[in-house]
Tab-separated table of C-alpha atoms and ligand atoms in Angstrom:
chain	number	residue	atom	x	y	z
A	768	UNK	CA	-18.849	-13.267	8.571
A	769	UNK	CA	-16.145	-14.684	6.540
A	770	UNK	CA	-14.942	-12.789	3.469
A	771	UNK	CA	-12.919	-14.370	0.621
A	772	UNK	CA	-10.855	-11.215	-0.909
A	773	UNK	CA	-8.964	-10.958	-4.072
A	774	UNK	CA	-6.478	-8.233	-4.817
A	775	UNK	CA	-4.769	-7.817	-8.387
A	776	UNK	CA	-4.357	-3.957	-8.830
A	777	UNK	CA	-0.803	-3.989	-9.461
A	778	UNK	CA	2.184	-6.576	-9.334
A	779	UNK	CA	0.979	-8.585	-6.166
A	780	UNK	CA	-1.707	-11.405	-6.585
A	781	UNK	CA	-3.446	-11.816	-3.310
A	782	UNK	CA	-6.291	-14.166	-2.056
A	783	UNK	CA	-7.363	-13.837	1.795
A	784	UNK	CA	-10.007	-15.351	3.861
A	785	UNK	CA	-10.809	-13.216	6.779
A	786	UNK	CA	-13.437	-13.094	9.522
A	787	UNK	CA	-15.248	-9.728	10.081
A	788	UNK	CA	-17.500	-8.761	13.000
A	789	UNK	CA	-18.824	-5.570	14.666
A	790	UNK	CA	-20.154	-2.550	13.279
A	791	UNK	CA	-18.887	0.866	15.263
A	792	UNK	CA	-15.590	-0.431	15.357
A	793	UNK	CA	-15.148	-3.586	13.247
A	794	UNK	CA	-12.720	-6.244	14.086
A	795	UNK	CA	-10.911	-8.650	11.705
A	796	UNK	CA	-9.209	-12.164	11.921
A	797	UNK	CA	-6.965	-13.174	9.203
A	798	UNK	CA	-7.652	-16.884	8.383
A	799	UNK	CA	-4.939	-16.817	5.443
A	800	UNK	CA	-3.566	-13.870	3.541
A	801	UNK	CA	-1.651	-15.328	0.657
A	802	UNK	CA	0.451	-13.043	-1.604
A	803	UNK	CA	2.389	-14.057	-4.749
A	804	UNK	CA	4.912	-11.408	-5.681
A	805	UNK	CA	5.791	-10.665	-9.136
A	806	UNK	CA	8.918	-8.724	-8.135
A	807	UNK	CA	11.443	-11.011	-10.078
A	808	UNK	CA	9.294	-10.810	-13.353
A	809	UNK	CA	9.315	-6.898	-13.518
A	810	UNK	CA	12.717	-6.260	-12.030
A	811	UNK	CA	14.597	-6.745	-15.470
A	812	UNK	CA	12.300	-3.777	-16.612
A	813	UNK	CA	12.809	-1.444	-13.717
A	814	UNK	CA	9.162	-1.287	-13.023
A	815	UNK	CA	5.679	-2.918	-13.362
A	816	UNK	CA	4.834	-4.149	-16.854
A	817	UNK	CA	0.904	-4.154	-17.128
A	818	UNK	CA	0.520	-6.777	-19.489
A	819	UNK	CA	3.080	-9.107	-17.899
A	820	UNK	CA	1.243	-8.440	-14.549
A	821	UNK	CA	-1.881	-9.356	-16.072
A	822	UNK	CA	-0.523	-12.655	-17.450
A	823	UNK	CA	1.088	-13.498	-13.942
A	824	UNK	CA	-2.224	-12.776	-12.179
A	825	UNK	CA	-3.983	-15.054	-14.503
A	826	UNK	CA	-1.577	-17.865	-13.849
A	827	UNK	CA	-1.537	-17.298	-10.192
A	828	UNK	CA	-5.066	-16.749	-9.059
A	829	UNK	CA	-6.142	-20.499	-9.486
A	830	UNK	CA	-2.709	-21.620	-7.802
A	831	UNK	CA	-3.330	-19.109	-4.804
A	832	UNK	CA	-6.952	-20.457	-4.382
A	833	UNK	CA	-5.886	-24.018	-4.243
A	834	UNK	CA	-3.233	-23.093	-1.629
A	835	UNK	CA	-5.941	-21.334	0.145
A	836	UNK	CA	-8.194	-24.151	0.148
A	837	UNK	CA	-5.361	-26.643	1.640
A	838	UNK	CA	-4.749	-23.942	4.243
A	839	UNK	CA	-8.187	-23.490	5.507
A	840	UNK	CA	-10.505	-26.351	4.575
A	841	UNK	CA	-11.477	-28.772	7.313
A	842	UNK	CA	-9.299	-31.915	8.094
A	843	UNK	CA	-12.087	-34.106	6.548
A	844	UNK	CA	-11.617	-32.348	3.302
A	845	UNK	CA	-7.972	-33.713	2.901
A	846	UNK	CA	-7.767	-36.313	0.362
A	847	UNK	CA	-10.603	-35.030	-1.677
A	848	UNK	CA	-10.568	-33.530	-5.020
A	849	UNK	CA	-9.539	-29.717	-5.693
A	850	UNK	CA	-13.007	-28.754	-6.914
A	851	UNK	CA	-14.542	-30.295	-3.813
A	852	UNK	CA	-12.079	-28.503	-1.587
A	853	UNK	CA	-13.089	-25.050	-3.213
A	854	UNK	CA	-16.746	-26.172	-2.664
A	855	UNK	CA	-15.898	-26.751	0.998
A	856	UNK	CA	-14.028	-23.487	1.215
A	857	UNK	CA	-16.926	-21.565	-0.264
A	858	UNK	CA	-19.367	-23.028	2.231
A	859	UNK	CA	-17.583	-21.076	4.819
A	860	UNK	CA	-17.751	-17.987	2.800
A	861	UNK	CA	-20.363	-15.284	2.974
A	862	UNK	CA	-19.155	-12.648	0.681
A	863	UNK	CA	-16.358	-12.199	-2.100
A	864	UNK	CA	-14.619	-8.973	-2.309
A	865	UNK	CA	-12.312	-7.812	-5.120
A	866	UNK	CA	-10.382	-4.677	-5.648
A	867	UNK	CA	-11.959	-2.412	-8.390
A	868	UNK	CA	-9.581	0.363	-8.326
A	869	UNK	CA	-7.402	2.401	-8.412
A	870	UNK	CA	-4.743	0.167	-10.228
A	871	UNK	CA	-3.546	-1.161	-13.582
A	872	UNK	CA	-6.553	-1.625	-15.584
A	873	UNK	CA	-5.574	-5.175	-17.338
A	874	UNK	CA	-4.398	-6.167	-13.870
A	875	UNK	CA	-7.721	-5.207	-12.184
A	876	UNK	CA	-9.849	-7.132	-14.807
A	877	UNK	CA	-8.054	-10.416	-13.891
A	878	UNK	CA	-9.078	-10.145	-10.293
A	879	UNK	CA	-12.570	-8.782	-11.128
A	880	UNK	CA	-13.263	-11.569	-13.637
A	881	UNK	CA	-11.891	-14.350	-11.304
A	882	UNK	CA	-14.172	-12.983	-8.427
A	883	UNK	CA	-17.171	-12.883	-10.671
A	884	UNK	CA	-16.893	-16.473	-11.679
A	885	UNK	CA	-16.387	-17.698	-8.109
A	886	UNK	CA	-19.343	-15.449	-6.828
A	887	UNK	CA	-21.428	-16.714	-9.557
A	888	UNK	CA	-20.693	-20.214	-9.321
A	889	UNK	CA	-21.275	-20.572	-5.510
A	890	UNK	CA	-24.054	-17.972	-5.367
A	891	UNK	CA	-22.226	-15.492	-3.046
A	892	UNK	CA	-22.621	-11.694	-3.076
A	893	UNK	CA	-19.877	-9.905	-4.649
A	894	UNK	CA	-18.521	-6.586	-3.426
A	895	UNK	CA	-16.125	-4.125	-5.127
A	896	UNK	CA	-13.487	-2.476	-3.142
A	897	UNK	CA	-11.380	0.500	-3.057
A	898	UNK	CA	-7.569	-0.308	-2.851
A	899	UNK	CA	-6.797	3.228	-1.154
A	900	UNK	CA	-9.709	2.290	1.391
A	901	UNK	CA	-7.945	-0.977	1.948
A	902	UNK	CA	-4.523	0.737	2.909
A	903	UNK	CA	-6.399	3.172	5.165
A	904	UNK	CA	-8.354	0.527	7.074
A	905	UNK	CA	-5.258	-1.808	7.434
A	906	UNK	CA	-4.477	-0.312	10.759
A	907	UNK	CA	-7.373	-2.262	12.006
A	908	UNK	CA	-5.722	-5.476	11.970
A	909	UNK	CA	-4.510	-6.476	15.469
A	910	UNK	CA	-4.902	-2.937	16.646
A	911	UNK	CA	-5.256	-3.016	20.470
A	912	UNK	CA	-5.200	0.769	20.893
A	913	UNK	CA	-8.138	3.061	21.461
A	914	UNK	CA	-9.466	4.502	18.115
A	915	UNK	CA	-10.650	8.040	18.577
A	916	UNK	CA	-11.726	10.755	16.137
A	917	UNK	CA	-10.805	13.337	14.801
A	918	UNK	CA	-7.791	11.361	13.049
A	919	UNK	CA	-5.250	12.093	10.516
A	920	UNK	CA	-4.810	9.341	8.018
A	921	UNK	CA	-1.762	9.384	5.768
A	922	UNK	CA	-1.568	7.112	2.657
A	923	UNK	CA	1.879	6.654	1.253
A	924	UNK	CA	2.147	4.000	-1.493
A	925	UNK	CA	3.591	3.657	-4.986
A	926	UNK	CA	0.879	5.639	-6.728
A	927	UNK	CA	-0.624	7.795	-4.058
A	928	UNK	CA	0.446	10.377	-1.220
A	929	UNK	CA	-2.417	11.822	0.522
A	930	UNK	CA	-3.331	13.315	3.977
A	931	UNK	CA	-7.101	12.815	5.133
A	932	UNK	CA	-8.916	14.477	8.135
A	933	UNK	CA	-11.056	11.703	9.340
A	934	UNK	CA	-14.159	12.556	11.676
A	935	UNK	CA	-15.164	8.920	11.751
A	936	UNK	CA	-14.078	5.461	10.095
A	937	UNK	CA	-16.133	6.248	7.129
A	938	UNK	CA	-16.177	10.130	7.058
A	939	UNK	CA	-13.084	11.850	5.716
A	940	UNK	CA	-12.032	14.900	3.763
A	941	UNK	CA	-8.890	14.877	1.693
A	942	UNK	CA	-6.896	17.861	2.828
A	943	UNK	CA	-3.736	17.363	1.102
A	944	UNK	CA	-2.113	15.236	-1.600
A	945	UNK	CA	1.147	15.116	-3.967
A	946	UNK	CA	0.986	17.462	-6.846
A	947	UNK	CA	3.444	15.182	-8.874
A	948	UNK	CA	5.147	12.137	-7.814
A	949	UNK	CA	4.050	9.645	-5.126
A	950	UNK	CA	6.438	9.229	-2.420
A	951	UNK	CA	6.850	5.535	-3.107
A	952	UNK	CA	7.444	6.534	-6.746
A	953	UNK	CA	10.285	8.691	-5.573
A	954	UNK	CA	11.790	5.915	-3.706
A	955	UNK	CA	11.611	3.720	-6.693
A	956	UNK	CA	13.211	6.449	-9.081
A	957	UNK	CA	15.988	7.298	-6.589
A	958	UNK	CA	16.672	3.585	-6.196
A	959	UNK	CA	17.093	3.341	-10.063
A	960	UNK	CA	19.505	6.435	-10.085
A	961	UNK	CA	21.488	4.644	-7.232
A	962	UNK	CA	21.562	1.389	-9.401
A	963	UNK	CA	19.480	-0.433	-6.813
A	964	UNK	CA	17.005	-2.930	-8.118
A	965	UNK	CA	13.244	-2.567	-8.247
A	966	UNK	CA	11.167	-2.188	-5.984
A	967	UNK	CA	13.413	0.617	-4.520
A	968	UNK	CA	11.745	1.410	-1.285
A	969	UNK	CA	13.202	-1.476	0.813
A	970	UNK	CA	16.484	-1.115	-1.283
A	971	UNK	CA	16.792	2.594	-0.512
A	972	UNK	CA	15.905	1.925	3.280
A	973	UNK	CA	18.712	-0.582	3.574
A	974	UNK	CA	21.352	1.571	1.945
A	975	UNK	CA	20.179	4.483	4.168
A	976	UNK	CA	20.713	2.406	7.293
A	977	UNK	CA	24.646	2.981	7.156
A	978	UNK	CA	24.564	6.342	5.429
A	979	UNK	CA	24.575	9.691	7.094
A	980	UNK	CA	21.284	11.581	6.581
A	981	UNK	CA	22.860	14.950	7.312
A	982	UNK	CA	25.562	14.653	4.615
A	983	UNK	CA	23.494	16.191	1.860
A	984	UNK	CA	20.848	18.837	2.467
A	985	UNK	CA	18.231	17.899	-0.120
A	986	UNK	CA	15.312	20.176	-0.242
A	987	UNK	CA	12.212	19.622	2.107
A	988	UNK	CA	9.495	20.475	-0.773
A	989	UNK	CA	6.655	22.676	0.064
A	990	UNK	CA	7.289	22.760	3.868
A	991	UNK	CA	7.244	26.650	3.863
A	992	UNK	CA	3.741	26.385	2.200
A	993	UNK	CA	0.651	26.701	4.445
A	994	UNK	CA	-1.267	23.995	2.730
A	995	UNK	CA	-1.069	19.940	3.185
A	996	UNK	CA	0.049	19.201	-0.291
A	997	UNK	CA	3.208	17.443	-1.052
A	998	UNK	CA	5.848	17.356	-4.075
A	999	UNK	CA	8.405	14.876	-4.379
A	1000	UNK	CA	9.405	15.255	-7.945
A	1001	UNK	CA	11.762	18.318	-7.197
A	1002	UNK	CA	13.511	16.060	-4.335
A	1003	UNK	CA	14.026	13.238	-6.856
A	1004	UNK	CA	15.524	15.753	-9.406
A	1005	UNK	CA	17.886	17.132	-6.812
A	1006	UNK	CA	19.107	13.696	-6.258
A	1007	UNK	CA	19.831	13.472	-9.901
A	1008	UNK	CA	21.713	16.710	-10.097
A	1009	UNK	CA	23.705	15.794	-7.073
A	1010	UNK	CA	24.730	12.770	-8.666
A	1011	UNK	CA	25.532	14.377	-11.973
A	1012	UNK	CA	27.594	17.309	-10.224
A	1013	UNK	CA	29.344	14.694	-8.005
A	1014	UNK	CA	30.461	12.405	-10.803
A	1015	UNK	CA	30.743	15.097	-13.684
A	1016	UNK	CA	28.652	12.889	-15.622
A	1017	UNK	CA	25.788	13.302	-18.226
A	1018	UNK	CA	22.565	12.629	-17.062
A	1019	UNK	CA	21.906	9.558	-19.269
A	1020	UNK	CA	24.987	7.643	-18.527
A	1021	UNK	CA	25.289	5.415	-15.457
A	1022	UNK	CA	26.793	7.202	-12.495
A	1023	UNK	CA	29.999	5.672	-10.856
A	1024	UNK	CA	29.569	6.110	-7.160
A	1025	UNK	CA	31.130	4.409	-3.997
A	1026	UNK	CA	28.841	2.259	-1.498
A	1027	UNK	CA	29.499	5.223	0.917
A	1028	UNK	CA	28.397	7.786	-1.421
A	1029	UNK	CA	25.387	5.820	-2.293
A	1030	UNK	CA	24.477	5.111	1.393
A	1031	UNK	CA	24.840	8.902	2.166
A	1032	UNK	CA	22.496	9.771	-0.735
A	1033	UNK	CA	19.820	7.277	0.231
A	1034	UNK	CA	19.970	8.525	3.825
A	1035	UNK	CA	19.766	12.135	2.979
A	1036	UNK	CA	16.917	11.484	0.542
A	1037	UNK	CA	15.049	9.361	3.089
A	1038	UNK	CA	15.435	12.236	5.633
A	1039	UNK	CA	14.031	14.820	3.416
A	1040	UNK	CA	11.084	12.741	2.275
A	1041	UNK	CA	10.349	11.693	5.977
A	1042	UNK	CA	10.619	15.019	7.365
A	1043	UNK	CA	8.246	16.539	4.631
A	1044	UNK	CA	5.698	13.888	5.445
A	1045	UNK	CA	6.124	13.999	9.205
A	1046	UNK	CA	5.790	18.032	9.307
A	1047	UNK	CA	2.834	18.165	7.343
A	1048	UNK	CA	1.137	15.320	9.205
A	1049	UNK	CA	1.762	16.762	12.540
A	1050	UNK	CA	0.700	20.445	11.489
A	1051	UNK	CA	-2.566	18.927	10.343
A	1052	UNK	CA	-2.806	17.159	13.859
A	1053	UNK	CA	-2.321	20.313	15.776
A	1054	UNK	CA	-4.639	22.526	13.467
A	1055	UNK	CA	-7.434	19.902	13.505
A	1056	UNK	CA	-7.025	18.802	17.135
A	1057	UNK	CA	-6.586	15.175	15.887
A	1058	UNK	CA	-6.395	12.395	18.433
A	1059	UNK	CA	-4.657	9.762	16.316
A	1060	UNK	CA	-2.512	9.297	13.324
A	1061	UNK	CA	-3.035	6.489	11.071
A	1062	UNK	CA	-0.662	5.489	8.126
A	1063	UNK	CA	-0.971	3.090	5.247
A	1064	UNK	CA	0.470	2.136	2.007
A	1065	UNK	CA	3.833	0.351	1.114
A	1066	UNK	CA	6.032	3.202	2.290
A	1067	UNK	CA	4.598	2.599	5.847
A	1068	UNK	CA	6.685	-0.295	5.991
A	1069	UNK	CA	9.771	1.959	6.428
A	1070	UNK	CA	11.109	1.608	9.866
A	1071	UNK	CA	12.822	4.927	9.768
A	1072	UNK	CA	9.438	6.776	8.800
A	1073	UNK	CA	7.445	4.564	11.419
A	1074	UNK	CA	10.129	5.491	14.013
A	1075	UNK	CA	9.910	9.188	13.283
A	1076	UNK	CA	6.086	9.291	13.444
A	1077	UNK	CA	6.013	7.288	16.607
A	1078	UNK	CA	8.338	9.633	18.211
A	1079	UNK	CA	6.446	12.722	16.889
A	1080	UNK	CA	3.040	11.438	18.023
A	1081	UNK	CA	4.120	10.658	21.587
A	1082	UNK	CA	5.438	14.062	22.010
A	1083	UNK	CA	2.224	15.453	20.885
A	1084	UNK	CA	0.229	13.148	22.949
A	1085	UNK	CA	-1.673	11.558	20.092
A	1086	UNK	CA	-2.027	7.881	19.311
A	1087	UNK	CA	0.029	6.456	16.272
A	1088	UNK	CA	-1.583	3.146	14.779
A	1089	UNK	CA	0.501	1.868	11.860
A	1090	UNK	CA	-0.685	-1.261	10.227
A	1091	UNK	CA	0.492	-4.849	11.453
A	1092	UNK	CA	3.626	-5.621	9.356
A	1093	UNK	CA	1.813	-8.506	7.265
A	1094	UNK	CA	-0.936	-6.121	5.907
A	1095	UNK	CA	1.265	-3.165	4.935
A	1096	UNK	CA	2.190	-3.763	1.350
A	1097	UNK	CA	-0.466	-4.989	-1.136
A	1098	UNK	CA	-2.565	-7.770	0.204
A	1099	UNK	CA	-6.090	-9.013	-0.090
A	1100	UNK	CA	-6.899	-9.158	3.609
A	1101	UNK	CA	-7.164	-5.270	3.688
A	1102	UNK	CA	-9.419	-5.413	0.723
A	1103	UNK	CA	-11.798	-7.763	2.545
A	1104	UNK	CA	-11.808	-5.216	5.445
A	1105	UNK	CA	-12.645	-2.360	3.305
A	1106	UNK	CA	-15.464	-4.262	1.581
A	1107	UNK	CA	-16.989	-5.382	5.007
A	1108	UNK	CA	-16.908	-1.684	6.092
A	1109	UNK	CA	-18.691	-0.765	2.827
A	1110	UNK	CA	-21.344	-3.154	3.432
A	1111	UNK	CA	-21.873	-1.671	6.888
A	1112	UNK	CA	-22.476	1.689	5.043
A	1113	UNK	CA	-24.620	-0.180	2.536
A	1114	UNK	CA	-22.230	1.170	-0.310
A	1115	UNK	CA	-22.013	-0.787	-3.522
A	1116	UNK	CA	-19.422	-0.119	-6.159
A	1117	UNK	CA	-19.760	-1.027	-9.807
A	1118	UNK	CA	-17.818	-4.268	-10.448
A	1119	UNK	CA	-15.744	-2.954	-13.312
A	1120	UNK	CA	-12.090	-1.838	-13.260
A	1121	UNK	CA	-11.582	1.808	-12.339
A	1122	UNK	CA	-8.033	2.611	-12.746
A	1123	UNK	CA	-8.359	6.080	-11.315
A	1124	UNK	CA	-10.719	5.498	-8.606
A	1125	UNK	CA	-10.062	8.013	-5.725
A	1126	UNK	CA	-10.831	8.147	-1.975
B	436	LIG	O1	0.948	-0.007	-1.220
B	436	LIG	P1	1.951	-0.712	-2.172
B	436	LIG	O2	2.586	-2.027	-1.692
B	436	LIG	O3	1.578	-0.746	-3.639
B	436	LIG	C1	0.912	0.413	-4.013
B	436	LIG	O4	-0.443	0.559	-3.839
B	436	LIG	O5	1.427	1.282	-4.650
B	436	LIG	O6	3.387	0.277	-2.034
B	436	LIG	C2	4.360	0.168	-2.952
B	436	LIG	C3	5.431	1.163	-2.698
B	436	LIG	C4	6.466	0.924	-3.677
B	436	LIG	O7	6.913	2.272	-4.228
B	436	LIG	C5	7.654	0.568	-2.671
B	436	LIG	O8	8.975	1.170	-3.138
B	436	LIG	C6	7.261	1.391	-1.455
B	436	LIG	O9	5.990	1.194	-1.470
B	436	LIG	N1	7.918	0.748	-0.322
B	436	LIG	C7	8.820	1.124	0.541
B	436	LIG	C8	9.129	0.374	1.424
B	436	LIG	N2	8.627	-0.875	1.291
B	436	LIG	C9	7.729	-0.616	0.026
B	436	LIG	N3	9.276	2.430	0.521
B	436	LIG	C10	10.176	2.912	1.436
B	436	LIG	N4	10.734	2.084	2.507
B	436	LIG	C11	10.057	0.861	2.465
B	436	LIG	N5	10.582	-0.146	3.505
B	437	LIG	ZN1	-1.245	-0.555	-2.523
């Protein structure tokens, strides 16, 4: 079946058309996965401003839908009017899916209202999807490896850090999560301390490339504890104290550091964050006899993290399946995939914004 999916939970507006088939192990093809990023709008504020995000989603959704129709409608549809193109597109669609949470409430509502209208006008079933499930299932796009359970799933995004023990594609137990900041949030905050622009993850990764990861011994929070929980707030504070001590500055005034110092801090912070995630994940693999490791969420785009996981999984003899690069950060294709898997389970969600929806 073809699914038209919509994602507006944070600062990316995205509309996708995907094809989905299969039940035990579903497979997906992406016909189009359009993302309009609001990075430039939020950058001056150092983070996402919910009402600006809402305004941008409202503006971008119809633009993306139009671009999608131009991309996927048949050749004979060229030269016809926009409404007719949308009609031609919707003829190919079997279901509309939209993110209902977690995320910023005003932002979620824009996608929900847009999806509701489309579904009503073209008489299509409408399904609500969980954004975190989307990240979890993003490994299914383009995967050629065997999928075996039990598996350990790690979600690392701007708002979440959690470890899951999965006994099947649809059955899992949360075995650990962050007690304070999400790892992506720590990246963003450290970036700000280093005067790198928002969003900080890719900027810190770039700075870290030429830094020495062993130059500063930042703490590896909670590694000595037997649970699978994380804490990144302490690590972030250690970076702040290091900067203060290094520059003899007050915390609230901007730190003046050299590029070399900045790169070393970025690399050392990243080493601590990755080691914490990796060690807890690999301990869970061993203790639960997992056969594969899945990762999802924006931080999974980090090449050092993916490299470290790949190496450790190889050593342990378990499969490591990261998402294809085009579905790692927020996108609607993964929302379509999770809605499809929900329909297989006959799971229906309420079509209202649920900002704190969990897994
Ligand atoms: O999954 P995502 O796109 O949105 C949320 O659901 O939160 O994740 C965004 C987070 C941000 O904190 C961003 O800084 C981080 O993912 N991120 C990265 C990288 N790319 C994005 N963190 C580290 N390295 C990266 N390359
Ligand atoms: Zn996300």
